[in-house]
Structure formats: C-alpha cells, structure tokens
GROMACS .gro file of C-alpha atoms in nm:
model
  221
    1MET     CA    1   6.317  -8.035  -6.053
    2LYS     CA    2   6.610  -8.053  -6.299
    3PRO     CA    3   6.613  -8.412  -6.495
    4VAL     CA    4   6.942  -8.589  -6.348
    5PRO     CA    5   7.225  -8.584  -6.595
    6GLN     CA    6   7.246  -8.964  -6.751
    7PRO     CA    7   7.465  -9.154  -6.791
    8LEU     CA    8   7.575  -9.084  -6.440
    9ALA     CA    9   7.958  -9.033  -6.404
   10GLY     CA   10   7.949  -9.021  -6.019
   11VAL     CA   11   7.767  -8.976  -5.763
   12PHE     CA   12   7.890  -8.815  -5.415
   13PHE     CA   13   7.778  -8.805  -5.056
   14ASP     CA   14   7.853  -8.619  -4.753
   15LEU     CA   15   7.909  -8.839  -4.449
   16ASP     CA   16   7.744  -8.739  -4.128
   17GLY     CA   17   7.373  -8.676  -4.168
   18THR     CA   18   7.317  -8.828  -4.526
   19LEU     CA   19   7.533  -9.139  -4.559
   20ALA     CA   20   7.580  -9.241  -4.181
   21ASP     CA   21   7.388  -9.176  -3.887
   22SER     CA   22   7.652  -9.092  -3.631
   23ALA     CA   23   7.439  -8.851  -3.363
   24ARG     CA   24   7.418  -9.125  -3.092
   25ASP     CA   25   7.826  -9.133  -3.086
   26MET     CA   26   7.850  -8.774  -3.133
   27HIS     CA   27   7.605  -8.697  -2.806
   28ASP     CA   28   7.785  -8.977  -2.582
   29ALA     CA   29   8.137  -8.812  -2.652
   30LEU     CA   30   7.961  -8.472  -2.567
   31ALA     CA   31   7.802  -8.673  -2.271
   32ALA     CA   32   8.168  -8.775  -2.162
   33LEU     CA   33   8.265  -8.441  -2.222
   34CYS     CA   34   8.016  -8.279  -1.969
   35ARG     CA   35   8.049  -8.519  -1.674
   36GLU     CA   36   8.471  -8.484  -1.703
   37ARG     CA   37   8.439  -8.083  -1.683
   38GLY     CA   38   8.088  -8.037  -1.449
   39LEU     CA   39   7.867  -7.919  -1.724
   40ALA     CA   40   7.505  -7.984  -1.810
   41THR     CA   41   7.471  -8.251  -2.095
   42PRO     CA   42   7.248  -8.076  -2.366
   43PRO     CA   43   6.947  -8.339  -2.455
   44PHE     CA   44   7.034  -8.582  -2.799
   45GLU     CA   45   6.753  -8.391  -2.956
   46VAL     CA   46   6.912  -8.104  -2.948
   47VAL     CA   47   7.258  -8.230  -3.070
   48ARG     CA   48   7.145  -8.451  -3.341
   49GLU     CA   49   7.017  -8.131  -3.527
   50THR     CA   50   7.376  -7.983  -3.530
   51VAL     CA   51   7.567  -8.290  -3.605
   52SER     CA   52   7.606  -8.199  -3.973
   53ARG     CA   53   7.764  -7.888  -3.883
   54GLY     CA   54   8.070  -8.070  -3.712
   55ALA     CA   55   8.240  -8.085  -3.412
   56ARG     CA   56   8.251  -7.717  -3.324
   57ALA     CA   57   7.862  -7.703  -3.378
   58VAL     CA   58   7.840  -7.989  -3.116
   59LEU     CA   59   8.030  -7.843  -2.903
   60ARG     CA   60   7.862  -7.543  -2.891
   61CYS     CA   61   7.587  -7.668  -2.727
   62ALA     CA   62   7.736  -7.761  -2.411
   63VAL     CA   63   7.956  -7.445  -2.384
   64GLY     CA   64   7.786  -7.174  -2.579
   65ASN     CA   65   7.912  -6.939  -2.825
   66ASP     CA   66   8.227  -6.877  -2.679
   67GLU     CA   67   8.498  -6.964  -2.935
   68ALA     CA   68   8.786  -6.983  -2.729
   69ALA     CA   69   8.594  -7.261  -2.463
   70VAL     CA   70   8.519  -7.444  -2.788
   71ASP     CA   71   8.877  -7.455  -2.888
   72ALA     CA   72   8.995  -7.543  -2.518
   73VAL     CA   73   8.766  -7.854  -2.523
   74LEU     CA   74   8.800  -7.950  -2.874
   75PRO     CA   75   9.105  -8.184  -2.854
   76ARG     CA   76   8.949  -8.392  -2.578
   77PHE     CA   77   8.607  -8.423  -2.749
   78LEU     CA   78   8.751  -8.553  -3.040
   79GLU     CA   79   8.946  -8.825  -2.798
   80LEU     CA   80   8.656  -8.906  -2.621
   81TYR     CA   81   8.439  -8.931  -3.005
   82VAL     CA   82   8.705  -9.154  -3.124
   83ALA     CA   83   8.704  -9.375  -2.787
   84THR     CA   84   8.324  -9.463  -2.872
   85GLY     CA   85   8.435  -9.691  -3.122
   86MET     CA   86   8.167  -9.546  -3.365
   87THR     CA   87   7.963  -9.822  -3.183
   88HIS     CA   88   7.585  -9.644  -3.226
   89THR     CA   89   7.701  -9.514  -3.601
   90HIS     CA   90   7.539  -9.701  -3.869
   91ALA     CA   91   7.404  -9.616  -4.227
   92PHE     CA   92   7.070  -9.481  -4.261
   93PRO     CA   93   6.817  -9.716  -4.378
   94GLY     CA   94   6.827  -9.771  -4.775
   95ILE     CA   95   7.134  -9.649  -4.826
   96ASP     CA   96   7.333 -10.000  -4.845
   97VAL     CA   97   7.045 -10.116  -5.170
   98LEU     CA   98   7.127  -9.739  -5.290
   99LEU     CA   99   7.508  -9.815  -5.324
  100ASP     CA  100   7.465 -10.153  -5.441
  101ASN     CA  101   7.246 -10.031  -5.709
  102LEU     CA  102   7.513  -9.755  -5.803
  103GLU     CA  103   7.809 -10.002  -5.771
  104ALA     CA  104   7.605 -10.281  -6.019
  105ARG     CA  105   7.602 -10.023  -6.264
  106ASP     CA  106   7.969  -9.934  -6.234
  107VAL     CA  107   7.862  -9.584  -6.133
  108PRO     CA  108   8.175  -9.483  -5.860
  109TRP     CA  109   8.036  -9.330  -5.573
  110GLY     CA  110   8.255  -9.113  -5.302
  111VAL     CA  111   8.206  -8.949  -4.963
  112VAL     CA  112   8.314  -8.569  -4.940
  113SER     CA  113   8.305  -8.437  -4.575
  114ASN     CA  114   8.426  -8.145  -4.364
  115LYS     CA  115   8.515  -8.436  -4.082
  116ALA     CA  116   8.906  -8.471  -4.022
  117ALA     CA  117   9.020  -8.749  -4.270
  118ALA     CA  118   9.096  -8.980  -3.991
  119LEU     CA  119   8.804  -8.981  -3.871
  120VAL     CA  120   8.566  -8.993  -4.192
  121ALA     CA  121   8.833  -9.359  -4.255
  122LEU     CA  122   8.736  -9.454  -3.920
  123VAL     CA  123   8.347  -9.414  -3.995
  124LEU     CA  124   8.388  -9.538  -4.336
  125GLU     CA  125   8.525  -9.878  -4.162
  126LYS     CA  126   8.265  -9.879  -3.918
  127LEU     CA  127   7.985  -9.925  -4.214
  128GLY     CA  128   8.203 -10.138  -4.402
  129TYR     CA  129   8.261  -9.884  -4.677
  130GLU     CA  130   8.614  -9.810  -4.708
  131GLN     CA  131   8.737 -10.020  -4.963
  132ARG     CA  132   8.411  -9.946  -5.183
  133ALA     CA  133   8.404  -9.579  -5.201
  134ALA     CA  134   8.616  -9.442  -5.475
  135ALA     CA  135   8.660  -9.110  -5.334
  136VAL     CA  136   8.721  -9.007  -4.955
  137VAL     CA  137   8.762  -8.628  -4.874
  138GLY     CA  138   8.790  -8.521  -4.531
  139GLY     CA  139   8.807  -8.165  -4.407
  140ASP     CA  140   9.177  -8.142  -4.403
  141THR     CA  141   9.224  -8.345  -4.732
  142LEU     CA  142   9.316  -7.998  -4.892
  143PRO     CA  143   9.314  -7.640  -4.791
  144GLN     CA  144   8.976  -7.563  -4.889
  145ARG     CA  145   8.622  -7.694  -4.703
  146LYS     CA  146   8.268  -7.722  -4.778
  147PRO     CA  147   8.084  -7.495  -4.939
  148ASP     CA  148   8.409  -7.420  -5.096
  149PRO     CA  149   8.344  -7.626  -5.438
  150ALA     CA  150   8.727  -7.738  -5.422
  151PRO     CA  151   8.672  -8.090  -5.225
  152VAL     CA  152   8.418  -8.211  -5.458
  153LEU     CA  153   8.559  -8.105  -5.767
  154HIS     CA  154   8.872  -8.304  -5.604
  155ALA     CA  155   8.637  -8.575  -5.561
  156CYS     CA  156   8.562  -8.571  -5.937
  157ALA     CA  157   8.913  -8.562  -6.009
  158LEU     CA  158   9.002  -8.836  -5.807
  159THR     CA  159   8.707  -9.060  -5.998
  160GLY     CA  160   8.760  -8.932  -6.343
  161SER     CA  161   8.403  -8.789  -6.319
  162ALA     CA  162   8.285  -8.529  -6.532
  163PRO     CA  163   8.102  -8.232  -6.257
  164ALA     CA  164   7.835  -8.176  -6.520
  165ARG     CA  165   7.785  -8.568  -6.515
  166SER     CA  166   7.765  -8.615  -6.152
  167VAL     CA  167   7.569  -8.545  -5.822
  168PHE     CA  168   7.663  -8.464  -5.501
  169VAL     CA  169   7.370  -8.564  -5.231
  170GLY     CA  170   7.409  -8.358  -4.887
  171ASP     CA  171   7.171  -8.257  -4.549
  172ASP     CA  172   7.329  -7.944  -4.506
  173PRO     CA  173   7.357  -7.564  -4.740
  174ARG     CA  174   7.689  -7.600  -4.749
  175ASP     CA  175   7.699  -7.927  -4.909
  176ILE     CA  176   7.434  -7.768  -5.188
  177LEU     CA  177   7.658  -7.452  -5.232
  178ALA     CA  178   7.951  -7.666  -5.255
  179GLY     CA  179   7.792  -7.892  -5.536
  180ARG     CA  180   7.631  -7.604  -5.760
  181ALA     CA  181   7.936  -7.400  -5.749
  182ALA     CA  182   8.143  -7.765  -5.892
  183GLY     CA  183   7.879  -7.762  -6.169
  184LEU     CA  184   7.765  -8.094  -6.015
  185TYR     CA  185   7.322  -8.154  -5.972
  186THR     CA  186   7.311  -8.119  -5.593
  187VAL     CA  187   7.060  -8.325  -5.366
  188ALA     CA  188   6.929  -8.228  -5.008
  189ALA     CA  189   6.869  -8.536  -4.827
  190GLY     CA  190   6.586  -8.473  -4.635
  191TRP     CA  191   6.618  -8.783  -4.383
  192GLY     CA  192   6.943  -8.596  -4.254
  193TYR     CA  193   7.027  -8.343  -3.967
  194LEU     CA  194   6.815  -8.033  -4.103
  195ASP     CA  195   6.857  -7.833  -3.778
  196GLY     CA  196   6.458  -7.752  -3.851
  197ALA     CA  197   6.570  -7.631  -4.216
  198ASP     CA  198   6.343  -7.673  -4.512
  199PRO     CA  199   6.616  -7.798  -4.752
  200CYS     CA  200   6.411  -7.631  -5.043
  201ASP     CA  201   6.537  -7.311  -4.937
  202TRP     CA  202   6.872  -7.398  -5.038
  203GLU     CA  203   6.735  -7.443  -5.398
  204PRO     CA  204   6.883  -7.791  -5.498
  205ASP     CA  205   6.793  -7.949  -5.803
  206ALA     CA  206   6.607  -8.190  -5.624
  207VAL     CA  207   6.486  -8.280  -5.245
  208THR     CA  208   6.434  -8.651  -5.122
  209ALA     CA  209   6.269  -8.766  -4.828
  210THR     CA  210   6.432  -9.105  -4.828
  211PRO     CA  211   6.772  -9.316  -4.941
  212GLY     CA  212   6.509  -9.502  -5.163
  213GLN     CA  213   6.346  -9.214  -5.329
  214LEU     CA  214   6.693  -9.091  -5.414
  215ALA     CA  215   6.789  -9.471  -5.559
  216VAL     CA  216   6.473  -9.431  -5.794
  217LEU     CA  217   6.549  -9.021  -5.877
  218LEU     CA  218   6.908  -9.151  -5.990
  219ASP     CA  219   6.805  -9.419  -6.203
  220ARG     CA  220   6.562  -9.206  -6.371
  221PRO     CA  221   6.633  -9.160  -6.732
   0.00000   0.00000   0.00000
C-alpha cells in the first residue's frame, strides 16, 4: 500500500455509497414508479448494489436493459426520488467523525458525484453538509463525468488543493479511474455499494473497510 501524501491538501468523496447511504430512498422511488407502471418491484438488496452506478442502473433493475424504456421513465423516477424527501438517507457510520477530523486539521473536503448537482445539493442538505463541503461537483457541473478526471481536477481547483497531495475516495471503479487519472491518491470505500465486486481488483492505492479505518489511514504520517 502506498503511503498517503502528507500534509494532505484535500480529500474528495463520491456521494452515494461513500458518504451517504441513500439506497433506501432510491428503492422507495423505484417501488413507487413500479406501482404506477404496473411493474414488479425488484428486491431492495438487488437495487442497493446498483445505486453507485446511478439512476439509470437502478431503473434497469425494473425495466431491463432496454435503454429506450429507461429514457422514458427516467424523468418520472427522478421526480419520485425528490418526493421521498431523502427521508432515509444518512451518512454511513463513522463519516461524521472522519469529516470532523479533517476539518480540525484544516483539510478541505468535497464531493464529486455523477448525480445531478441539484440532487447532490438536496442530499448534502439532508446530511447537514451543504455549508461544510469546500467543493461540490455534480454530474452536470462539467461536460465530463467520472471516470473522466476533469470533475476531480475541478474539485481540486475549487479548493486550491494540489492533486498530488490529495485523496479521492469512492465505491465504484469509475471513482478509482477518475482519481488515478487526476493524479490523486485513491481509496476504495469497502463499506459501499460494491455490486459484488472486490475493490482490490480496481487497483486503488488503498482499500478501507470502514470510515474509521479511512480516518486512521488519512492521519498516518
């Protein structure tokens, strides 16, 4: 395992499956859509594993791989997702302490998600993080999305963080690809929605099983 760059210039996180456990609200929105359309509702456990891959992946659990069918229901699904009020969305255990530790060290942190920026803002507001994140980059902030490195580099620029002394954390291979291409130290969030994958296969610089383990890693000289 490579040593974490010190002193840290910035730490950036994917949102769903890394900072936020949002799967229950995504499943509730999908269940509401299925009731409207007369479709069978997929089990929560199946949907949960797809959440990090975005709304389209969640919809494929119900409508299959017909992209035209996905396109047809996507706007309504997003409406239903907003209508949940993110009631069940919460930070994973240990995330609050991790962020408190970074702030105590004056290390800026931010979010880089492929979720639309307006939805990212709603989730961060629900978590109470909207005034704390030093950078927030959504899937429509730039023309590029992860795994392109541009969103990660944009977050670094917003915080004035040198990529070579910064860390990117995520629970999907796109996160590791984007972070690596941007020149950041990459950490796979082993607590996230891994969809049955072994995150070691993505070749991150480190894998941590819990936010607590990540906090220890980031504090290691």
